[in-house]
Short mmCIF file of C-alpha atoms and ligand atoms in Angstrom, two decimals:
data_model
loop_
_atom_site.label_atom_id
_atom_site.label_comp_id
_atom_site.label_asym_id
_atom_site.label_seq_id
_atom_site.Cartn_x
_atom_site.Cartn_y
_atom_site.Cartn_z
CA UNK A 4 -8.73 0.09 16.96
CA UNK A 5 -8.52 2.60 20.31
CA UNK A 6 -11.78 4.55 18.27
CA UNK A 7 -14.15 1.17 16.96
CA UNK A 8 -16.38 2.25 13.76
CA UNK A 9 -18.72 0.12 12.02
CA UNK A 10 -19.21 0.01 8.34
CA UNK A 11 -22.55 -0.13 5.91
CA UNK A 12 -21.74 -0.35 2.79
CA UNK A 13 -23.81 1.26 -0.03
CA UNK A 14 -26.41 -1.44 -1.43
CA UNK A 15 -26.56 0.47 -4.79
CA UNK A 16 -22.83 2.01 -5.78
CA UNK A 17 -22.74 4.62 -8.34
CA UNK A 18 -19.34 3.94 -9.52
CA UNK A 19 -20.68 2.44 -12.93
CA UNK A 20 -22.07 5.76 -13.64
CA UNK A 21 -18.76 7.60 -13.55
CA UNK A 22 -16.85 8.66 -16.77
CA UNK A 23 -13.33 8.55 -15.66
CA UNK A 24 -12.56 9.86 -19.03
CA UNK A 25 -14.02 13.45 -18.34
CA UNK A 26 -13.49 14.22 -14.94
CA UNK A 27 -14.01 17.69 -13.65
CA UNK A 28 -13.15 18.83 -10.33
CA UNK A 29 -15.39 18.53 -7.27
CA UNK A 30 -18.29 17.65 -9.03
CA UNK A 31 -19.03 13.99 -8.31
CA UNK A 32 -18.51 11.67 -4.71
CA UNK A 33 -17.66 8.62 -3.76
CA UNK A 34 -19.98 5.93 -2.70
CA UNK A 35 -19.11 6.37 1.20
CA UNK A 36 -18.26 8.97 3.33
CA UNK A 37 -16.96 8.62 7.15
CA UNK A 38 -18.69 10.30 9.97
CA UNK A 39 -17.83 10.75 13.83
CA UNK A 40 -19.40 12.75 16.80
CA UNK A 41 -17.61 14.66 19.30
CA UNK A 42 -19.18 15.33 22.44
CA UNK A 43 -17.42 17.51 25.26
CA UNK A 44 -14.04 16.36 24.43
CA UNK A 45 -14.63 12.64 23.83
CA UNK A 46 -15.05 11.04 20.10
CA UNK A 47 -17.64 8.71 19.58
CA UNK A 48 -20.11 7.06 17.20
CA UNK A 49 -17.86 6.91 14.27
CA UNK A 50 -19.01 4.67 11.26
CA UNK A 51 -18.26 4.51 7.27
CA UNK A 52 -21.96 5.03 5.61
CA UNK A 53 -23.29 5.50 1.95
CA UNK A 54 -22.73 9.16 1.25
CA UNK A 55 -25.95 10.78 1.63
CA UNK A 56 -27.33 14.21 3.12
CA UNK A 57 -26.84 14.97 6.58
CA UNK A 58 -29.08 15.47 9.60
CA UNK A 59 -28.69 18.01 11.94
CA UNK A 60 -30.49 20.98 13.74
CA UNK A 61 -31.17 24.17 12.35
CA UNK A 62 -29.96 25.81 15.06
CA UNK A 63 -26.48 24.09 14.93
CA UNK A 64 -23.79 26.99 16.36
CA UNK A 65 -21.46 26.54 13.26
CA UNK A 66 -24.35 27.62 10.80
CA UNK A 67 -24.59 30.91 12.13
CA UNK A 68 -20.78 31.77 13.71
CA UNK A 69 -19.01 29.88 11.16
CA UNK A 70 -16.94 27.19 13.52
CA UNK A 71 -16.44 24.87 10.27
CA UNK A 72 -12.76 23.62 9.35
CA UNK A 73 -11.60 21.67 6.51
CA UNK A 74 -8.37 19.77 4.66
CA UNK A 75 -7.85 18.63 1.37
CA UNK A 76 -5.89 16.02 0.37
CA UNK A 77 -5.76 13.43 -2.36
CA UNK A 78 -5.73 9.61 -2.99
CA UNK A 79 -3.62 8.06 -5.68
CA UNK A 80 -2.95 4.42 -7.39
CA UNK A 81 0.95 3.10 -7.99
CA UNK A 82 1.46 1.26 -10.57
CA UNK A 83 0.02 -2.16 -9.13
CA UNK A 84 -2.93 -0.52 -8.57
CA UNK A 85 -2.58 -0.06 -5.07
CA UNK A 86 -4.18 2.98 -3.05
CA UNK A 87 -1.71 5.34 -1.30
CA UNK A 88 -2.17 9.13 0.55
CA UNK A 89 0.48 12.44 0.39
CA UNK A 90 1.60 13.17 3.71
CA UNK A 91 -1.85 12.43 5.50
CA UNK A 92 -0.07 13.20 8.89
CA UNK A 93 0.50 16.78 7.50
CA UNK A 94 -2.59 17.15 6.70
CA UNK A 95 -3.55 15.66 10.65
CA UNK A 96 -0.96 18.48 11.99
CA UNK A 97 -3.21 21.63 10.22
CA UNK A 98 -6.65 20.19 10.81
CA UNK A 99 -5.41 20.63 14.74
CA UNK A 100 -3.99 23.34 14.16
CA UNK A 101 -7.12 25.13 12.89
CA UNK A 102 -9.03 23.43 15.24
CA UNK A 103 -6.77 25.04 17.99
CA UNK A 104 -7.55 28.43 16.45
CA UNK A 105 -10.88 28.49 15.74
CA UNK A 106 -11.86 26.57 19.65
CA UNK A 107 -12.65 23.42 18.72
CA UNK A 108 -11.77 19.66 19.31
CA UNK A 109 -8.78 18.48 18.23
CA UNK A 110 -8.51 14.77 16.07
CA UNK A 111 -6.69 11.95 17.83
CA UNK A 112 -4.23 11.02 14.81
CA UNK A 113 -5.14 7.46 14.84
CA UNK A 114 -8.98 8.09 14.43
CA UNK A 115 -8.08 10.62 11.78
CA UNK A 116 -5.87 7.97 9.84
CA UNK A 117 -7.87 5.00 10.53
CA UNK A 118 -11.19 7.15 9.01
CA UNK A 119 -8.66 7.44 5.83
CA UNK A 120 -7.30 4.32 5.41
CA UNK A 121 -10.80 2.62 5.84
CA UNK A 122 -12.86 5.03 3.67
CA UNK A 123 -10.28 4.99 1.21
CA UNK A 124 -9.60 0.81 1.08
CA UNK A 125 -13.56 0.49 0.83
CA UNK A 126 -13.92 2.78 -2.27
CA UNK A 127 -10.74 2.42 -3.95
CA UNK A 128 -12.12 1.63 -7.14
CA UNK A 129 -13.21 5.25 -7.14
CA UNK A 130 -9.46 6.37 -7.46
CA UNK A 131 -8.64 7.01 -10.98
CA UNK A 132 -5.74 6.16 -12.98
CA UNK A 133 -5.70 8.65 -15.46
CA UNK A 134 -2.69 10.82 -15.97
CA UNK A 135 -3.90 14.14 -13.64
CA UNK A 136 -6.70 12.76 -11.70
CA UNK A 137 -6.89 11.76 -8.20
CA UNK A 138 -9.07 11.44 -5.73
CA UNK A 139 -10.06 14.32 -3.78
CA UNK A 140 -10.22 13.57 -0.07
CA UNK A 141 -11.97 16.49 1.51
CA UNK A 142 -12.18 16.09 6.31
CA UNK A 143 -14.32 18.80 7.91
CA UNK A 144 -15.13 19.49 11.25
CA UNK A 145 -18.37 22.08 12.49
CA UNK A 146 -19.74 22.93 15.28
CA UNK A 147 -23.34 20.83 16.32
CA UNK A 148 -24.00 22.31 19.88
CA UNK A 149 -27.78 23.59 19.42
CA UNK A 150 -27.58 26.81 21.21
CA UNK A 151 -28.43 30.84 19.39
CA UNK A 152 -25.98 32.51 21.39
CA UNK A 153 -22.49 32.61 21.16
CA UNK A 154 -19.82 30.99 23.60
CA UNK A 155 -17.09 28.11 23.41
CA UNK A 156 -18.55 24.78 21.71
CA UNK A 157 -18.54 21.40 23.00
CA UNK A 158 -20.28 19.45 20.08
CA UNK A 159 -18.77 18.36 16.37
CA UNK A 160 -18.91 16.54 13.78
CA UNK A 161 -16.50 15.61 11.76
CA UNK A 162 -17.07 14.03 8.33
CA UNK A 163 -14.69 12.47 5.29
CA UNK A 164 -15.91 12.58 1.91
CA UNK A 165 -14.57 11.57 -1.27
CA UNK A 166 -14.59 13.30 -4.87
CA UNK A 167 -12.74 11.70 -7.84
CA UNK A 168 -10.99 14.53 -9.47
CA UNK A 169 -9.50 16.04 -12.59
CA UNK A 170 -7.52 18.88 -13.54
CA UNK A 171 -8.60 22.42 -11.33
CA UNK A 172 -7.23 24.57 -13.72
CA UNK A 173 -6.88 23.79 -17.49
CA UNK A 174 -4.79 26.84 -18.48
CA UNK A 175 -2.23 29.32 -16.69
CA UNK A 176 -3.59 31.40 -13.86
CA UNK A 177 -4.22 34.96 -14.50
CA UNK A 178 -3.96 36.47 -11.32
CA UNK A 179 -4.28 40.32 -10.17
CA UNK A 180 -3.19 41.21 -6.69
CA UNK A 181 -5.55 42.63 -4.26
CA UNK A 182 -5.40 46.48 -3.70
CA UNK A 183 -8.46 46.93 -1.74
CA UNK A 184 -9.72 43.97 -0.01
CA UNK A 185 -7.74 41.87 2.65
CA UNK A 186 -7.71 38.00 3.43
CA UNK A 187 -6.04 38.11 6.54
CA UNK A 188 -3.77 40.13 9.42
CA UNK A 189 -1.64 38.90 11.94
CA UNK A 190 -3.24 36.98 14.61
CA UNK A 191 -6.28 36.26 12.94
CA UNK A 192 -6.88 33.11 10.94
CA UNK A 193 -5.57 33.39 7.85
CA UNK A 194 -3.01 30.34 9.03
CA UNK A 195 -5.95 28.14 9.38
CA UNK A 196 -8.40 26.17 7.33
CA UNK A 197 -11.41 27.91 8.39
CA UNK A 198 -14.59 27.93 5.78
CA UNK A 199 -14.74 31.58 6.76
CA UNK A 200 -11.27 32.80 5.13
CA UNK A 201 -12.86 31.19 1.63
CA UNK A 202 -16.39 32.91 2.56
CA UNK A 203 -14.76 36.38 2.75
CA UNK A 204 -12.70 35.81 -0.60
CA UNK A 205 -15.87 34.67 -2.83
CA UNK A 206 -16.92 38.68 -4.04
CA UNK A 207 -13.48 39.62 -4.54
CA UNK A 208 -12.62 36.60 -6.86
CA UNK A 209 -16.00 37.95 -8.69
CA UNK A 210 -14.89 40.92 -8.99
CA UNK A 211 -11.18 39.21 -10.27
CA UNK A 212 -13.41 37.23 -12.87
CA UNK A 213 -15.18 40.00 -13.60
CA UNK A 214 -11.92 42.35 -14.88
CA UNK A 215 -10.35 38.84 -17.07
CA UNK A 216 -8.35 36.84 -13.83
CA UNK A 217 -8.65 33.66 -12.76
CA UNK A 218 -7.42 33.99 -9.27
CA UNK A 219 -6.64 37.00 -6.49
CA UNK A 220 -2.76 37.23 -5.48
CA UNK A 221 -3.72 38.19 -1.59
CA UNK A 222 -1.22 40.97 -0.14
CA UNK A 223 -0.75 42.08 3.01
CA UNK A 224 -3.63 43.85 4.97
CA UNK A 225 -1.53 47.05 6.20
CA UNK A 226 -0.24 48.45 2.48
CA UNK A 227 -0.97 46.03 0.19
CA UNK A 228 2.26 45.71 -0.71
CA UNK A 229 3.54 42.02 -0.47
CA UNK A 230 2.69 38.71 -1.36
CA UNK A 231 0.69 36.43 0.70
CA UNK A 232 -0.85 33.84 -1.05
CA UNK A 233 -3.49 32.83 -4.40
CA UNK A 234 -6.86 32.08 -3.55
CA UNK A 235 -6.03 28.18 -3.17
CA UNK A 236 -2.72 28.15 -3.55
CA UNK A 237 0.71 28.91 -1.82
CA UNK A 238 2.65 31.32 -4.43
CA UNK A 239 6.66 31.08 -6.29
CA UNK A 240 8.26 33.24 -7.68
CA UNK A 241 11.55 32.45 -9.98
CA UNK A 242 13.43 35.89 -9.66
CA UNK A 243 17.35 35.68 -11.27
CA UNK A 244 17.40 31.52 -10.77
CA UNK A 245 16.40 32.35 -7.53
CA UNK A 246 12.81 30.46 -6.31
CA UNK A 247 11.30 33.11 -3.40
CA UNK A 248 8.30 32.53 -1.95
CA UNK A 249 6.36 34.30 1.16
CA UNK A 250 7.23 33.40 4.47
CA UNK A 251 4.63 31.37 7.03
CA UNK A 252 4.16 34.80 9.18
CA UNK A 253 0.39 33.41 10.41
CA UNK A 254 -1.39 35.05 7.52
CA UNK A 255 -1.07 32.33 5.28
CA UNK A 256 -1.65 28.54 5.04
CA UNK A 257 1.63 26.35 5.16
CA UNK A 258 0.99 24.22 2.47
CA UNK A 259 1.91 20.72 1.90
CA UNK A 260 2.62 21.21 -1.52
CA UNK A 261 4.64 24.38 -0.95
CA UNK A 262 7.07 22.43 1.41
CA UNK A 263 7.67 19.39 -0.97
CA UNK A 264 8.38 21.96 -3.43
CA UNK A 265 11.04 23.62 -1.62
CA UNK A 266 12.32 20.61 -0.62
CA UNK A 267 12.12 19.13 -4.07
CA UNK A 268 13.76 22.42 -5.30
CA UNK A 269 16.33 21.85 -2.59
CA UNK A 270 16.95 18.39 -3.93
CA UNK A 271 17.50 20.11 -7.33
CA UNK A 272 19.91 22.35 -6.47
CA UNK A 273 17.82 25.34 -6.65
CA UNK A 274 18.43 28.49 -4.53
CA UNK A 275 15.23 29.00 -2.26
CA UNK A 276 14.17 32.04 -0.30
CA UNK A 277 11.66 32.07 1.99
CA UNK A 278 10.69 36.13 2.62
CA UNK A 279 8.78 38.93 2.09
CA UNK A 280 8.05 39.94 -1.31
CA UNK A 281 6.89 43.02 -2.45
CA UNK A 282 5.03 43.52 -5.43
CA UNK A 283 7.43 46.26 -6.73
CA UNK A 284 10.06 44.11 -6.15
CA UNK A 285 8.42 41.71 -8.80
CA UNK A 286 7.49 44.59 -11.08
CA UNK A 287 10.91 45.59 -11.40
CA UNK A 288 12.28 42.59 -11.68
CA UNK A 289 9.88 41.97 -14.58
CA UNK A 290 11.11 44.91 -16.03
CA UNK A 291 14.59 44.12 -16.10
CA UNK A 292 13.69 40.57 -17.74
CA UNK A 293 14.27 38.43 -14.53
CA UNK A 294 11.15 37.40 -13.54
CA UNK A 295 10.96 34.63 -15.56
CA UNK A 296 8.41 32.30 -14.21
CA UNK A 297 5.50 32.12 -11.57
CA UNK A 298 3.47 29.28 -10.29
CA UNK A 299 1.04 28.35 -7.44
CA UNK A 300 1.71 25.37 -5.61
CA UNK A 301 -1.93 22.93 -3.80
CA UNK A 302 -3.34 19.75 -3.30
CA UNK A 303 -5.92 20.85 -5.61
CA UNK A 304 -4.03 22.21 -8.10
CA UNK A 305 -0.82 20.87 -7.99
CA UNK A 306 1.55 23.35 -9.78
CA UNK A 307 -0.15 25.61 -11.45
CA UNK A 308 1.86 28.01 -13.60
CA UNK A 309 0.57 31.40 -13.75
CA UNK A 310 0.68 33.55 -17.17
CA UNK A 311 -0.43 37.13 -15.80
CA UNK A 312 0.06 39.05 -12.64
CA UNK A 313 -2.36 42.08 -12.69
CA UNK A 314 -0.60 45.12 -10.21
CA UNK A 315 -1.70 49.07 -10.00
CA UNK A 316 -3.38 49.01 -13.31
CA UNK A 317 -0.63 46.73 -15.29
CA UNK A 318 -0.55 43.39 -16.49
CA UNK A 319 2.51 41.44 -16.05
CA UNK A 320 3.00 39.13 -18.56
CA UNK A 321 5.30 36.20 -18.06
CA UNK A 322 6.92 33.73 -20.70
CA UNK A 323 5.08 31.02 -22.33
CA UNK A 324 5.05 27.39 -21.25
CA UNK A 325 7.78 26.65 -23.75
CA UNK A 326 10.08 28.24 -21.37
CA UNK A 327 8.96 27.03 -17.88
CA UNK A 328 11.88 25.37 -16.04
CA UNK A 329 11.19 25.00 -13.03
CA UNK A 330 7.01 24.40 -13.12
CA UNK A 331 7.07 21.41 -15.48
CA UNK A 332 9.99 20.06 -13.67
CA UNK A 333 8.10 19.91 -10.25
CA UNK A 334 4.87 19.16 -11.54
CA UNK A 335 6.13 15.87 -13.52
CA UNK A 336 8.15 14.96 -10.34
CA UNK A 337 5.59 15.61 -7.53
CA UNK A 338 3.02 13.87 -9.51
CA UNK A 339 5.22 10.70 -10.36
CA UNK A 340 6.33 11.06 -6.81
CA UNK A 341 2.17 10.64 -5.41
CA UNK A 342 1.70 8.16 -8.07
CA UNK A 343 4.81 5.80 -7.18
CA UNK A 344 6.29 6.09 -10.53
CA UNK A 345 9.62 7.84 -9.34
CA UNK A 346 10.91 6.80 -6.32
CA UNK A 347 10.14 8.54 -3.05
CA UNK A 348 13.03 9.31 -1.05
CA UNK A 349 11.23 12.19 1.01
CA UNK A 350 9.12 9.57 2.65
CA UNK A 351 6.39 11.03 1.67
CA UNK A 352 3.70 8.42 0.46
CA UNK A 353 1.89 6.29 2.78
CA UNK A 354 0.21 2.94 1.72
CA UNK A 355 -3.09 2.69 2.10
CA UNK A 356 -3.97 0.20 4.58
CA UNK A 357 -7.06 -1.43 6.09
CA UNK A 358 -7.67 -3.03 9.06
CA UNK A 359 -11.29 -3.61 8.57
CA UNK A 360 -12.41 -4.44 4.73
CA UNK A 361 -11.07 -7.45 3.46
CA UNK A 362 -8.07 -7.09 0.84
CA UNK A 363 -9.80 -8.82 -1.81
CA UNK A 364 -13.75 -7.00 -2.07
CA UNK A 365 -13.35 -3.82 -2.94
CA UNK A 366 -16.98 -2.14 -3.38
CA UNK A 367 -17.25 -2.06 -7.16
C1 PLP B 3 -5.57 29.43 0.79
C2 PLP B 3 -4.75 28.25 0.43
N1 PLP B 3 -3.40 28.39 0.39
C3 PLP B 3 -2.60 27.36 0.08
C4 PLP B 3 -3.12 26.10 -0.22
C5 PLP B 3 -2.19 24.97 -0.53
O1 PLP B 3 -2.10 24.06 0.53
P1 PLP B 3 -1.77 22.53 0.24
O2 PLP B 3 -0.55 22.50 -0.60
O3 PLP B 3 -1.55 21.92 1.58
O4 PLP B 3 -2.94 21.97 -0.46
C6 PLP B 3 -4.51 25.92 -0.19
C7 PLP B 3 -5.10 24.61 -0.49
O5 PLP B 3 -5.29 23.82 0.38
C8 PLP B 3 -5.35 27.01 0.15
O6 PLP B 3 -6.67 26.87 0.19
#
């Protein structure tokens, strides 16, 4: 290993006191969590320790100017029982990429992968099988450097932590589309997993929640006229057999999920456009009966189809789940895709592997 970590294992695990049966989302971790130091460029200390609370000064730059990063990404079981990862090197490429944005280290991608496949060999047992559930692999990265004033940071840590997982959202999405407030312009950070893009959306879902919605469809700051993107989700829309969905123009994130779906709707036969779309566009296609289904695409949520888009005062109101073609389709496939139960000819899954914990002791 070019980046050596040592491991302590947990001497109490609380796996036993997990009900796999009724698994929310986010609510529980796993027994360990992976931490590493970076100091002026160079990553060190990294070890695999119980999760547990962390140490670290109050006056820690990222607590008060926000230089915190994260992915998501989830953890699945094939059939034999065997731990495998979704793309983990896509998830590698955005975690630099929002570390190049927001001026901080980058990961070397075999540190990042070896964190994964160790963390995730050692508490495999905390993957579960049911149909739905995963589990949630959430990397972040803030700043450390212990200095009140503000100027480019030289200190991080970066942390993996585990979260076994069920469904995010139980129902369609309602969703109303933002007239007011904005998640992100050009050439700010809206491409990037920065805390601070979920920060600034937390009063405005409130106020979503507030009026009956589940979610806020983000549009553009200038005239709030097109679609960008849900709160945690990438956004299709199925317009005349036609799947369109907003283009990467640096406002939004480019999702994993979003590009196995178009490639899975390639794969289908499906036309796919990748554009603006306006909101009145939608409206009237709604109105002439063409708009015919909706759905968000995430890690966290998989495909979620939405029920209601909220514009200028209106409620859309799509067709029930008895007629969804294309979201039950991709949802059923992508999942038995993660889960090894359809074949993967995308390439997509990678085995879990570990050069450290022996095959056969699993914490459990
Ligand atoms: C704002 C936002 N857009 C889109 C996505 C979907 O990205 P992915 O499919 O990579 O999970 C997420 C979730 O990570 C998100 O938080």
């Amino acid at each position: 290993m070019k980046y050596p970590f040592h491991i302590e294992r947990t001497e109490t695990s609380r796996l036993g006191t997990v009900n796999f049966k009724d698994l929310a989302f986010g609510k529980l971790y796993g027994d360990h969590m992976f931490v590493a130091e970076c100091k002026k460029g160079r990553w060190t200390d990294c070890k695999i320790t119980p999760y547990g609370n962390l140490y670290f000064s109050p006056a820690s730059s990222a607590l008060h100017y926000g230089q915190i990063i994260f992915e998501g990404m989830k953890a699945y079981k094939d059939p034999d029982g065997n731990p495998q990862l979704f793309r983990p090197e896509q998830n590698h490429k955005r975690f630099n990429a929002s570390a190049a944005r927001m001026g901080m280290s980058e990961i070397p991608q075999e540190l990042w992968l070896d964190a994964l496949h160790e963390l995730i060999s050692l508490d495999q047992e905390w993957i579960p099988e049911e149909e739905g559930c995963s589990l949630y692999v959430r990397p972040f990265m803030f700043a450390t450097d212990r200095f009140i004033g503000i100027r480019p940071t030289e200190f991080f840590k970066f942390i993996i932590i585990t979260s076994p997982a069920g469904f995010y959202y139980a129902k369609p999405v309602k969703v109303i589309a933002s007239d007011h407030y904005v998640r992100a312009f050009q050439g700010g950070v809206g491409f990037a997993k920065a805390a601070g893009n979920y920060g600034a959306t937390m009063l405005p879902l409130k106020e979503a929640q507030q009026q009956g919605f589940d979610q806020v469809l983000w549009t553009d700051g200038l005239e709030h006229k097109y679609a960008q993107e849900i709160g945690t989700m990438n956004v299709f829309f199925m317009i005349d057999g036609v799947a369109v969905t907003p283009e990467l123009d640096g406002t939004i994130l480019d999702g994993i999920t979003r590009d196995s779906v178009i490639q899975l709707l390639h794969s289908y036969g499906t036309p796919v456009e990748v554009r603006r779309i306006s909101l009145d566009e939608i409206a009237d296609a709604h109105k002439k009966g063409l708009f015919t289904e909706a759905f968000g695409t995430g890690t966290a949520a998989s495909i979620a189809p939405i029920s209601h888009v909220g514009y200028k005062g209106a409620v859309m109101q799509l067709p029930p789940a008895s007629a969804w073609e294309y979201s039950t389709r991709l949802k059923h496939d992508l999942e038995a895709i993660k889960t090894s139960r359809l074949p993967d000819p995308f390439g997509w899954v990678a085995k879990v592997k570990s050069k450290l914990v022996p095959e056969e002791a699993p914490i459990m």
